[in-house]
Coordinates of C-alpha atoms in Angstrom, one line a residue:
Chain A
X1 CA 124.6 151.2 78.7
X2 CA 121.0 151.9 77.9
X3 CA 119.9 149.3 75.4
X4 CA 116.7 150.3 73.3
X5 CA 113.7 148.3 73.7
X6 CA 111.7 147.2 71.4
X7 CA 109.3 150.7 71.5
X8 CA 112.1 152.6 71.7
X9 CA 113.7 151.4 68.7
X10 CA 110.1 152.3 67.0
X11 CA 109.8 155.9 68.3
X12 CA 113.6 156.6 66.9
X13 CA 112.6 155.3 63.6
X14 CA 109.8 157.4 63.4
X15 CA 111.5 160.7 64.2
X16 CA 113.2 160.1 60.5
X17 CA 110.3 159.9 59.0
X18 CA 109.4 163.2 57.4
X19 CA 106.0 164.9 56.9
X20 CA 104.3 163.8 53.8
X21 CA 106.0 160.8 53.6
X22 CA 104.8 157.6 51.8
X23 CA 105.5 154.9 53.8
X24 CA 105.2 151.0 54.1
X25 CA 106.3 148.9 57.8
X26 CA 106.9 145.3 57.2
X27 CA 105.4 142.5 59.2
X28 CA 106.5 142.5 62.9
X29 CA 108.9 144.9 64.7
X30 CA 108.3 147.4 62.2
X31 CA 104.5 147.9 62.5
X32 CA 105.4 149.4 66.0
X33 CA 106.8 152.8 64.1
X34 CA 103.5 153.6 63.4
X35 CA 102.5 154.1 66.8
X36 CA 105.0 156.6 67.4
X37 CA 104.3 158.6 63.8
X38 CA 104.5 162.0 65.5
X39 CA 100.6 163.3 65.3
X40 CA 101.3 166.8 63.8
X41 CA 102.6 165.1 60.5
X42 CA 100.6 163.8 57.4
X43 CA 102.3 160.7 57.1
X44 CA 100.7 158.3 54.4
X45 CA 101.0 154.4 55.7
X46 CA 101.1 152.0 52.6
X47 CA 100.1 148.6 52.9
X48 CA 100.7 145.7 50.3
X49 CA 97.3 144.4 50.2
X50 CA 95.6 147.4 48.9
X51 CA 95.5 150.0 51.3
X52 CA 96.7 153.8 51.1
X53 CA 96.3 155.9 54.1
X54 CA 96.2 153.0 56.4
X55 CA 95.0 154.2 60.0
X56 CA 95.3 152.8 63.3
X57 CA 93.5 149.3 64.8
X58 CA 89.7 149.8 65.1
X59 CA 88.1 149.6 68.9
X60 CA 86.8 146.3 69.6
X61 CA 84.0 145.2 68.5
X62 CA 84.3 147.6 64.6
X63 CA 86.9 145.3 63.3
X64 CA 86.0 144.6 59.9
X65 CA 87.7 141.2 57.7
X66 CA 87.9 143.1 54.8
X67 CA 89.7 146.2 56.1
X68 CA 92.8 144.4 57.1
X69 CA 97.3 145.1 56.9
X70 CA 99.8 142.9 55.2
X71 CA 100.2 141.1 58.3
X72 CA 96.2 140.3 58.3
X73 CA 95.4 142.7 61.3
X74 CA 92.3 144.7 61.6
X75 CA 93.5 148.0 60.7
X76 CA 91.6 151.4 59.8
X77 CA 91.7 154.2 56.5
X78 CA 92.0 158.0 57.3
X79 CA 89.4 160.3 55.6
X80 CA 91.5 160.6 52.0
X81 CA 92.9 156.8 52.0
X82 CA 92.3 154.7 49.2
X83 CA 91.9 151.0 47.9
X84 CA 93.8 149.5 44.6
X85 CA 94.1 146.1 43.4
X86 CA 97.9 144.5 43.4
X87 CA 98.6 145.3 40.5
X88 CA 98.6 149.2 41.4
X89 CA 99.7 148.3 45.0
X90 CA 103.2 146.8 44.0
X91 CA 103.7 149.6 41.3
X92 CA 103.9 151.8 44.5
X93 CA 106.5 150.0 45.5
X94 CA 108.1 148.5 42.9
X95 CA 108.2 151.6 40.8
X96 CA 110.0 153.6 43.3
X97 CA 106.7 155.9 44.6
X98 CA 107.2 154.8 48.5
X99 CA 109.6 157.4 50.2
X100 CA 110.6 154.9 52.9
X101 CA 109.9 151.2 53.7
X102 CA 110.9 149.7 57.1
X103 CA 112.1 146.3 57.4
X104 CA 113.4 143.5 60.2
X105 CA 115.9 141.6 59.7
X106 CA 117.7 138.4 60.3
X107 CA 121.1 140.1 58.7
X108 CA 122.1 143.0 57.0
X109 CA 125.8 142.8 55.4
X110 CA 128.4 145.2 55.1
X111 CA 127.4 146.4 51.3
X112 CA 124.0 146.5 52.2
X113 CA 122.7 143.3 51.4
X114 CA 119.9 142.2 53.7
X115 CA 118.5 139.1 54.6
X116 CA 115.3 138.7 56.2
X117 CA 112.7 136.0 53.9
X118 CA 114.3 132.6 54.8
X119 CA 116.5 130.8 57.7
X120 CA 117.7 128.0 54.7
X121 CA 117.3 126.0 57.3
X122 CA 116.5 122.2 56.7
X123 CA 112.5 121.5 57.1
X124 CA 111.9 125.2 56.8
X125 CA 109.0 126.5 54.9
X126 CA 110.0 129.5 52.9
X127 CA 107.7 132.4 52.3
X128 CA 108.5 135.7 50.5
X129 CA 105.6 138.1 50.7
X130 CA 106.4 141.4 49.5
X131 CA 109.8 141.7 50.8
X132 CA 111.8 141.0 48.0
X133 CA 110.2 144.3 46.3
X134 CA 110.2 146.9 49.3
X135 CA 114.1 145.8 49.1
X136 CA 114.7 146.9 46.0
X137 CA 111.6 149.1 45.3
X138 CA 111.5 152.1 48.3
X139 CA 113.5 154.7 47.9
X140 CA 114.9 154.4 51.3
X141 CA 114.9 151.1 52.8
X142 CA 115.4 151.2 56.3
X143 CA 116.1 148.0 58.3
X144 CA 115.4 148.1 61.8
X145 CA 116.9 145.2 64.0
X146 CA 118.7 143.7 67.5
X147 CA 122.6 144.6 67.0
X148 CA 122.9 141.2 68.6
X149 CA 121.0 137.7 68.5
X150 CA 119.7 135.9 71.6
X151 CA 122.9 133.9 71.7
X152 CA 125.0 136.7 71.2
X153 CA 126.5 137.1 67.5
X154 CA 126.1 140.1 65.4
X155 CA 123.5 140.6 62.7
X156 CA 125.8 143.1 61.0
X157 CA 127.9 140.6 58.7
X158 CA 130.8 140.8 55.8
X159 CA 128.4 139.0 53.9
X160 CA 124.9 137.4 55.0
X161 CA 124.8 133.9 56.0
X162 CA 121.2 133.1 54.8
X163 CA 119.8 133.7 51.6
X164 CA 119.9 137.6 50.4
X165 CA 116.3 139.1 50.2
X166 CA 117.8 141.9 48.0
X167 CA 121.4 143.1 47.0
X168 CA 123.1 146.5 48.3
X169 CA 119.3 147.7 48.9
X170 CA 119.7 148.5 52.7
X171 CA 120.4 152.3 53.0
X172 CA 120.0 152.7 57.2
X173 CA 119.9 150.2 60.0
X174 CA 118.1 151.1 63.3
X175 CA 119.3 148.6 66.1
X176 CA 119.0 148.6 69.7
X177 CA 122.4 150.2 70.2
X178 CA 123.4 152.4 67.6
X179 CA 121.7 154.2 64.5
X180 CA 123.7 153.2 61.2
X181 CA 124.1 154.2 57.4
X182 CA 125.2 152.0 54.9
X183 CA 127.7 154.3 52.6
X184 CA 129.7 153.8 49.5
X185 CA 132.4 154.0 51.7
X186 CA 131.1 151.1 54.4
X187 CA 129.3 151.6 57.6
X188 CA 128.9 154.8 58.7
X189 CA 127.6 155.2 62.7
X190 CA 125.5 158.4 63.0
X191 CA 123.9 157.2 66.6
X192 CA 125.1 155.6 69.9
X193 CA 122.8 154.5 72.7
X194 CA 124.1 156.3 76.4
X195 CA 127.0 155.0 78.0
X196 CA 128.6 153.2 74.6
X197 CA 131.7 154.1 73.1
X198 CA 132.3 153.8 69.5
X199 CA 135.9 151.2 71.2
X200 CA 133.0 149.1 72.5
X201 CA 130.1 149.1 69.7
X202 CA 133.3 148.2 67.3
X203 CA 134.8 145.4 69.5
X204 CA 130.8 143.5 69.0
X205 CA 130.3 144.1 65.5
X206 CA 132.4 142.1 62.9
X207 CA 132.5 144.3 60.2
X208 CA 135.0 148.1 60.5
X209 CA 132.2 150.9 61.1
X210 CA 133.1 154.6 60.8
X211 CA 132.0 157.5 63.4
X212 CA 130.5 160.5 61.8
X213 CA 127.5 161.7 63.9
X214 CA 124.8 163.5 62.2
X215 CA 123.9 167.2 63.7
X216 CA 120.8 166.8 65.6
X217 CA 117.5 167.1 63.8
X218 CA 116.0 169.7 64.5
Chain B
X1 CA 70.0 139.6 25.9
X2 CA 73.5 139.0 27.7
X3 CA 73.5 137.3 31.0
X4 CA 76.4 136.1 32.5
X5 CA 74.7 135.6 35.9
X6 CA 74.4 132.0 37.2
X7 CA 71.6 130.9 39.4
X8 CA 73.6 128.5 41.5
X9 CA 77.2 127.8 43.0
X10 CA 77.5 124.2 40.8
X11 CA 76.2 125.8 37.7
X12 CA 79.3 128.6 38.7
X13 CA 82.1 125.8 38.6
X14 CA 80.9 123.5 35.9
X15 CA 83.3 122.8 33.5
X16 CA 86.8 123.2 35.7
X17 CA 88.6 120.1 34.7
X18 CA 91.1 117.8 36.3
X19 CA 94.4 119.5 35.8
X20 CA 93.1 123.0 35.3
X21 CA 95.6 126.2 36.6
X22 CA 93.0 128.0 38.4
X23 CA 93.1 131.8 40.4
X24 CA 91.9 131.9 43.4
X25 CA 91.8 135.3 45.0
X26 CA 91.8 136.2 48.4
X27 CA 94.8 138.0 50.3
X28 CA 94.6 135.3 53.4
X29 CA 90.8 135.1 53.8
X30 CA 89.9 138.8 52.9
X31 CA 88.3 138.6 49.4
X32 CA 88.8 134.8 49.1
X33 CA 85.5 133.2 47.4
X34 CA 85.1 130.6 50.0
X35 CA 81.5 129.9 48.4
X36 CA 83.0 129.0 44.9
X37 CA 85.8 127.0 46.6
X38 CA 83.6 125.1 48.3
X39 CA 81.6 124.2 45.3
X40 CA 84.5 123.2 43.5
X41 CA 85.6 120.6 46.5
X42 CA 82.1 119.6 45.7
X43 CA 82.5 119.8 42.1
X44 CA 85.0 117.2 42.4
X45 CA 88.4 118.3 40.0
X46 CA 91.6 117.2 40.6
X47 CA 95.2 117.6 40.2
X48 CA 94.9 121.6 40.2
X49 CA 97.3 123.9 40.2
X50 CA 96.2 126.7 42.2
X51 CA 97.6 130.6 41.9
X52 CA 97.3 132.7 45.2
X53 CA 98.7 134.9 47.5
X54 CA 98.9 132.6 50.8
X55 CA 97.9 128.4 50.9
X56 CA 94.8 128.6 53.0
X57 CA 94.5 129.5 56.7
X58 CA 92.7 127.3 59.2
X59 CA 90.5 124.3 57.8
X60 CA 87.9 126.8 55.6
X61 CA 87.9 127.5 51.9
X62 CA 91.5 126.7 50.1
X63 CA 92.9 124.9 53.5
X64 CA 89.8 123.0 52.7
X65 CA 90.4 122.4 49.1
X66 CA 94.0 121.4 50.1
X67 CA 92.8 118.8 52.9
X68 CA 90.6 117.2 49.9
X69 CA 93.7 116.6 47.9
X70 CA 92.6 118.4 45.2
X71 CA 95.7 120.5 44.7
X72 CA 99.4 119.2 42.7
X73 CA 100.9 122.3 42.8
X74 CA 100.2 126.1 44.2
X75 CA 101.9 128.8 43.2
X76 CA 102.2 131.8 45.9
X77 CA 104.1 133.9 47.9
X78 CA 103.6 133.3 51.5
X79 CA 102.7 130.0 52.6
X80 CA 103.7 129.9 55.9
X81 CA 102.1 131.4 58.4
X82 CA 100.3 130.9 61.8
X83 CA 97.4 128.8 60.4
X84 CA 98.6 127.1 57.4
X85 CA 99.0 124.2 59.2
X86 CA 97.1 121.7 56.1
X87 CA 99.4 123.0 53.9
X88 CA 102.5 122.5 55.8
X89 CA 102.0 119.4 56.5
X90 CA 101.0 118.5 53.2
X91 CA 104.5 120.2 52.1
X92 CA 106.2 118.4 54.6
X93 CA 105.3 115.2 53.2
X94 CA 106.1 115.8 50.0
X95 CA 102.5 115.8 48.7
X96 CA 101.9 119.3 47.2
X97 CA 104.4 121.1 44.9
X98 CA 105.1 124.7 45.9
X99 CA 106.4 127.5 43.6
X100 CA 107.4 130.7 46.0
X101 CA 107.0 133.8 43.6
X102 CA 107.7 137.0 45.6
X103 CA 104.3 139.1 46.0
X104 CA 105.2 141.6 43.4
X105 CA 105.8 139.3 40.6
X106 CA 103.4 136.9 41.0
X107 CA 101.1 140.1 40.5
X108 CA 103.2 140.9 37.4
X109 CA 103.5 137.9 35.7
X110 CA 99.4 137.6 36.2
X111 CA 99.0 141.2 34.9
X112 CA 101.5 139.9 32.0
X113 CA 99.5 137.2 31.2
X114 CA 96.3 139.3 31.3
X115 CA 97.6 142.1 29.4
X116 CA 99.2 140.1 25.9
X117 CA 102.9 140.1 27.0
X118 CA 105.9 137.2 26.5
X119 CA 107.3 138.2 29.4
X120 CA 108.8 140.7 31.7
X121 CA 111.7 141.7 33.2
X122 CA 111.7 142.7 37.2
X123 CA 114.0 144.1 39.1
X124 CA 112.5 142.3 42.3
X125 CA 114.3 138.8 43.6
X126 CA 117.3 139.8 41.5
X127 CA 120.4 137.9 42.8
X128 CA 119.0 135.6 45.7
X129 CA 117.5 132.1 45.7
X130 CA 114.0 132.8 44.0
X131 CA 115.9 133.9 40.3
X132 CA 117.9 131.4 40.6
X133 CA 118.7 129.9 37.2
X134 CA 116.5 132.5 35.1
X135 CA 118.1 134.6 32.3
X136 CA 118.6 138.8 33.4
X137 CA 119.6 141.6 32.2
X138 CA 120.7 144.8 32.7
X139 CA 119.0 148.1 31.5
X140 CA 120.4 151.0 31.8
X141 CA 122.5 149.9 34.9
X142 CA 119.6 148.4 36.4
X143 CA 119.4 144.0 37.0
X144 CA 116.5 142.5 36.3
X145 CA 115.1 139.0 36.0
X146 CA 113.2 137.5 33.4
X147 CA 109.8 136.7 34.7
X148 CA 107.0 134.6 32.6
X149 CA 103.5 135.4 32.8
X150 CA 101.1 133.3 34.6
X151 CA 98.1 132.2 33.0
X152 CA 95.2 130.3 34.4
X153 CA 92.1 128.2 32.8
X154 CA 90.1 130.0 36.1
X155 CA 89.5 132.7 38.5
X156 CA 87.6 132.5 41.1
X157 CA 87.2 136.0 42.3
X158 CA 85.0 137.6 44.8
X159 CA 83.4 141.0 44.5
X160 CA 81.0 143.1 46.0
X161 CA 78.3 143.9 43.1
X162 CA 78.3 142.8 40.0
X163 CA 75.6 143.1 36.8
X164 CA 74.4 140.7 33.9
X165 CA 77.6 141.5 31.9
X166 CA 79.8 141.2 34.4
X167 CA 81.0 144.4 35.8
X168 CA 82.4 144.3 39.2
X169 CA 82.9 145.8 42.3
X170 CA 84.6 145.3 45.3
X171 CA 84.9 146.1 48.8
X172 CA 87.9 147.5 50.8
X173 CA 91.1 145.2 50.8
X174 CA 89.1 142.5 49.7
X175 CA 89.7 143.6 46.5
X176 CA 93.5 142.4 46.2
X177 CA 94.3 139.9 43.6
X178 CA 91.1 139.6 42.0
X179 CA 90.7 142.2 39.4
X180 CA 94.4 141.4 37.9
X181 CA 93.2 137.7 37.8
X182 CA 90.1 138.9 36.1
X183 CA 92.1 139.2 33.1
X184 CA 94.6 136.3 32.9
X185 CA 91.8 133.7 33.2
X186 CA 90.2 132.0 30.4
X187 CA 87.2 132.1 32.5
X188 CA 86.8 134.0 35.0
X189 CA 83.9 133.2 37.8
X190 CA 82.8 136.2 40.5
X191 CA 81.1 135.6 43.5
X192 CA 79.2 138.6 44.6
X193 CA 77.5 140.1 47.7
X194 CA 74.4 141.2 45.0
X195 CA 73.4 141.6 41.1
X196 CA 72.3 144.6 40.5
X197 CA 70.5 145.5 37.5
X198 CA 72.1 146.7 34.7
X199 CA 73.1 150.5 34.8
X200 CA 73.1 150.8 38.2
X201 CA 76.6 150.3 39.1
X202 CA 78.5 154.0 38.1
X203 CA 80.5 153.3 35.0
X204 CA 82.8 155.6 36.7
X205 CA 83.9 153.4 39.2
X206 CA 83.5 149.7 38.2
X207 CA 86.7 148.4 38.9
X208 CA 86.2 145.4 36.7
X209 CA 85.2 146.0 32.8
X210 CA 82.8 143.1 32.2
X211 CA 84.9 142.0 29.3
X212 CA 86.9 140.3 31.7
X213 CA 84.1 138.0 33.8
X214 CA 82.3 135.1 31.9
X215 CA 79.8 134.0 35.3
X216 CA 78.7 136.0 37.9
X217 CA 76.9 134.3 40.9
X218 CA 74.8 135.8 43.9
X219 CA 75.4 134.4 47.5
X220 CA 74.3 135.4 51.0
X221 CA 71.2 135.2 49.3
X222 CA 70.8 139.0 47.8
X223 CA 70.7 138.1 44.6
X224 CA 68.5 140.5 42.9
X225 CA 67.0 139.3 39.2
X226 CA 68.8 140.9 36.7
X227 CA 67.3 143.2 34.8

């Protein structure tokens, strides 16, 4: 089967994402998407620390230390972006203004729960950010994610091992394998990487998935 | 004649006692006053509780203050990161006390504080780890948390331009936390880029009402006289 890579996970995220959007991408995987925001769409990148029409790295040598993302890159602002204190910045996305926020994951449950702040592991350091509020602030919350860790179990759960970041907040999850919606009736597979079969996406994923494939967008 | 400028960095930080909460702004190192934080290691108080975003990166400015062992307690929401190293080790050993506020409501419970209110309720942390034990409710079929504000004897903010009575500026993201901690702060103390005279900054778009700033101090040397 063709597993996604990393990129390729990005680029299908970004196809969802509609013109005129408001948008944030969390730390990490999800800061990829936004090199594969197709360029014929006024897309409007939000970032936590102030930032409103967030464009692309500088070239070397223009970065500024005041112009950066939430995950302290240099970044750019389009002609039209804007700067707000925190105050303003988490009303965006607290007060349900952001269309769509992207998020990794460690797990996402069944019912939607996700989990992606803290291992709970002994000796670790926790740290929150602004993920607790993209959870339950976006309208859409979209998690993007490997189906599978790096020793082979499945980050789609009954019910999330580590410590929630929000409840029943996670509405799609991109993964390497398979594009899927969380729906009042459970999980709903809308996407399949070539050469999978529902028989075999089921047999890795511990939780009962549905098959109702979207029509293709045009 | 009003003039809230200050002519030095220690005349900036006189006064912060030992056990004083104090702001610091900064969103890692963009917009943190590493000037005013480094007169305040110099200033000597102890046994701070410190409110801000991150718990210093590298060895410069709050990393600093936290290798002095100036700092009981910090209140933030992202400690860990690639550089934090002073901190986590300090954690590690059990020598600073850390109070993880997701991003959102540490900016709310400031803005509480600032603005007059008992409290709030947010929807954000509801039903994991960092609400643990706090009272909720649900409004109209929405959970939330009750959330306190966050109040602080002193910010130390940096801006871009500010004036004699202490209207401020800022510059790109560097902005961040500091105008919301402009107003829950007893005192509030700005480092600026330049003073300008009086009148000069558009009344349009100062960011910062002087109401809210009590010192204002010049570095990089640009400090023009105020007029």
């Amino acid at each position: 089967m063709n597993k996604l890579t990393r990129d390729q996970m990005a680029e299908r995220v970004a196809r969802d994402i509609p013109e005129g959007s408001y948008v944030n991408l969390g730390i990490g995987l999800p800061t990829k998407v936004a090199n594969y925001l197709p360029k014929d769409r006024e897309i409007f990148l939000h970032s936590e620390n102030g930032l409103l029409g967030m464009g692309e790295a500088p070239e070397p040598g223009e970065e500024d230390p005041e112009l950066i993302n939430a995950g302290k890159e240099p970044v750019t602002l389009l002609e039209g972006g804007s700067f707000f204190h925190h105050g303003d910045s988490f009303a965006m996305m607290r007060g349900g203004h952001l269309d769509y926020c992207v998020l990794g994951a460690f797990q996402v449950s069944a019912s939607g729960d996700l989990a992606n702040w803290h291992t709970g592991a002994p000796g670790a350091i926790p740290a929150v950010g602004g993920a607790m509020d993209l959870a339950v602030g976006a309208k859409q919350v979209f998690v993007m994610m490997e189906h599978l860790t790096k020793t082979g179990e499945c980050k789609l759960v009954e019910r999330c091992a580590y410590p929630v970041t929000g409840i029943g907040c996670v509405d799609r999850i991109y993964t390497d394998l398979a594009v899927i919606d969380v729906t009042p009736e459970g999980l709903v597979v809308r996407e399949m990487v070539e050469g999978l079969s529902f028989d075999e996406l089921q047999k890795i994923t511990p939780v009962p998935l549905k098959l109702a494939p979207l029509a293709a967008a045009a | 004649m009003i003039d809230k400028t200050v002519s030095s960095l220690e005349e900036a930080v006189a006064g912060i006692h030992d056990g004083a909460t104090v702001m610091i702004g900064g969103f890692g190192t963009a917009g943190q006053p590493a000037e005013l934080i480094d007169a305040l290691i110099a200033q000597g108080a102890r046994d701070l509780t410190i409110v801000n975003n991150n718990a210093g990166n590298g060895e410069i400015g709050l990393a600093a203050l936290l290798k002095a062992r100036r700092v009981k307690k910090i209140i933030c929401s992202f400690p860990r990161q690639a550089d934090s190293q002073i901190f986590d080790a300090l954690y590690r050993a059990g020598e600073i006390e850390l109070e993880l506020v997701p991003q959102g409501n540490l900016a709310a419970r400031i803005q509480a504080a600032g603005a007059g209110l008992g409290a709030i309720f947010t929807p954000t942390g509801y039903g994991t780890l960092l609400a643990e034990g706090k009272e909720t409710r649900e409004i109209d079929g929405k959970h939330y948390v009750l959330e306190y504000p966050i109040h602080a004897d002193f910010a130390l903010i940096k801006a871009l331009k500010g004036d004699r009575w202490g209207n401020l500026i800022y510059r790109k993201a560097a902005r961040n936390f500091g105008p919301i901690m402009a107003t829950a702060a007893a005192t509030t103390i700005a480092q600026v880029s330049e003073i300008v005279p009086l009148g000069e900054l558009d009344p349009e778009v100062i960011v910062t009402p002087g109401i809210f700033v009590q010192r204002v101090v010049a570095v990089g040397g640009a400090a023009a006289k105020a007029a």
